[in-house]
C-alpha positions as CSV (number, residue, x, y, z in Angstrom):
1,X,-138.2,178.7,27.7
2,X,-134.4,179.4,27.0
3,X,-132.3,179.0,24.1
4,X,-131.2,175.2,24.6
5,X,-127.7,175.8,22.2
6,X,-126.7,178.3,20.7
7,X,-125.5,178.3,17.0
8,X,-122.0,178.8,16.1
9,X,-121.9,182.2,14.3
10,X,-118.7,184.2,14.1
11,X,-118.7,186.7,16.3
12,X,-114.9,187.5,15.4
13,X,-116.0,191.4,14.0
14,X,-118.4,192.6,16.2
15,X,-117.8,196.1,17.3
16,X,-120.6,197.4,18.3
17,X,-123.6,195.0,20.5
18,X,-125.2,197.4,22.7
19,X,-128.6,196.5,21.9
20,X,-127.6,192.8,21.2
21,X,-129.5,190.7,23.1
22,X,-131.3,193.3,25.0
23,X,-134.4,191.6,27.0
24,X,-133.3,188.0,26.3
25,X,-132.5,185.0,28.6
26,X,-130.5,182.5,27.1
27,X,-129.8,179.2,29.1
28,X,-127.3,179.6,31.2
29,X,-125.6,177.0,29.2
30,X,-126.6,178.9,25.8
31,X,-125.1,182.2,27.3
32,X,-121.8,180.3,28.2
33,X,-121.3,178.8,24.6
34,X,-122.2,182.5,23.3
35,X,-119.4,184.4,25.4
36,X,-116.9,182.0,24.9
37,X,-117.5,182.0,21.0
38,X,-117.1,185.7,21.8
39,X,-114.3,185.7,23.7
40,X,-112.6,182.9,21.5
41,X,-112.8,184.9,18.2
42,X,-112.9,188.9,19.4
43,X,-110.0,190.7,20.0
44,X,-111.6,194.5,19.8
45,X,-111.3,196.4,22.9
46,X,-114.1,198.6,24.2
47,X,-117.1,197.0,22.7
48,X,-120.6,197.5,24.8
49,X,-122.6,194.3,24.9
50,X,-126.0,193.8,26.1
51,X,-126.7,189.9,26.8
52,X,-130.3,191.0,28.4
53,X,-131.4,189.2,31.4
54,X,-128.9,185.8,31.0
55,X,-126.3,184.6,33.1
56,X,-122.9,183.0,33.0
57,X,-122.0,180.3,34.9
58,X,-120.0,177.3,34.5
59,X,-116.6,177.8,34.2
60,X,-115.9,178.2,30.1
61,X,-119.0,181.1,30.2
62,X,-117.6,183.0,33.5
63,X,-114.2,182.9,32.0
64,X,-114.9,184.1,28.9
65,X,-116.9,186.9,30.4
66,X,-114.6,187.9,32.2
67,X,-111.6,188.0,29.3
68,X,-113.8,190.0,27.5
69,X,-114.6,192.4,30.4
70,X,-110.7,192.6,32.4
71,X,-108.5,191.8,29.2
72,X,-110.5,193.6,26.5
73,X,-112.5,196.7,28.5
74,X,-116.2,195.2,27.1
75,X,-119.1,196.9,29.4
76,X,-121.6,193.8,29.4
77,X,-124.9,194.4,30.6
78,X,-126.2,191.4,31.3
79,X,-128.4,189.0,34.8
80,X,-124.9,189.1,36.0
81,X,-125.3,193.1,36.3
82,X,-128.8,193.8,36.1
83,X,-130.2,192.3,39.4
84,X,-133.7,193.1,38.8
85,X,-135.7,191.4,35.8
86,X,-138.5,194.2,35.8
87,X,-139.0,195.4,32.3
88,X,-137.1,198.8,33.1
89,X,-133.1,198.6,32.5
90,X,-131.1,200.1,34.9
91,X,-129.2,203.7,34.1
92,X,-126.1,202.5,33.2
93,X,-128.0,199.9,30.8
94,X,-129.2,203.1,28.8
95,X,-125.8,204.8,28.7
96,X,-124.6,201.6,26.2
């Protein structure tokens, strides 16, 4: 089962998340409330995030996802980008 909410740390410093959440689904709910505390409190360009197999949709997670990826430059590996959920990670997952 999936991460029903997800706590409110402070994401505002991370730098460096390429083996974050490698391998996990969050809700999609979860995953939303995660990018947008991301995306809320991050201003660093260039970071490499893996958000393993979860998904954002609703409107506050795909909009934060993609503030972080078009305004910022974050490579984010996540279900968006990985379309298979076989334990392998695609190349580009292992260049993070």
């Amino acid at each position: 089962s999936g991460l029903k909410s997800f706590p409110l740390l402070n994401f505002g410093n991370m730098e460096k998340a390429e083996a974050c959440f490698s391998g996990v689904t969050f809700t999609s709910a979860s995953y939303g409330e995660l990018l947008a505390n991301i995306a809320a409190l991050n201003n660093i360009t260039k970071v490499k995030f893996a958000g393993g197999f979860s998904k954002a949709q609703g409107l506050i997670g795909i909009q934060a996802r993609e503030k972080l990826i078009k305004k910022l430059g974050w490579t984010i590996i996540d279900g968006d980008t990985v379309k298979s959920v076989s334990p392998a990670l695609p190349q580009e997952a292992n260049d993070l």
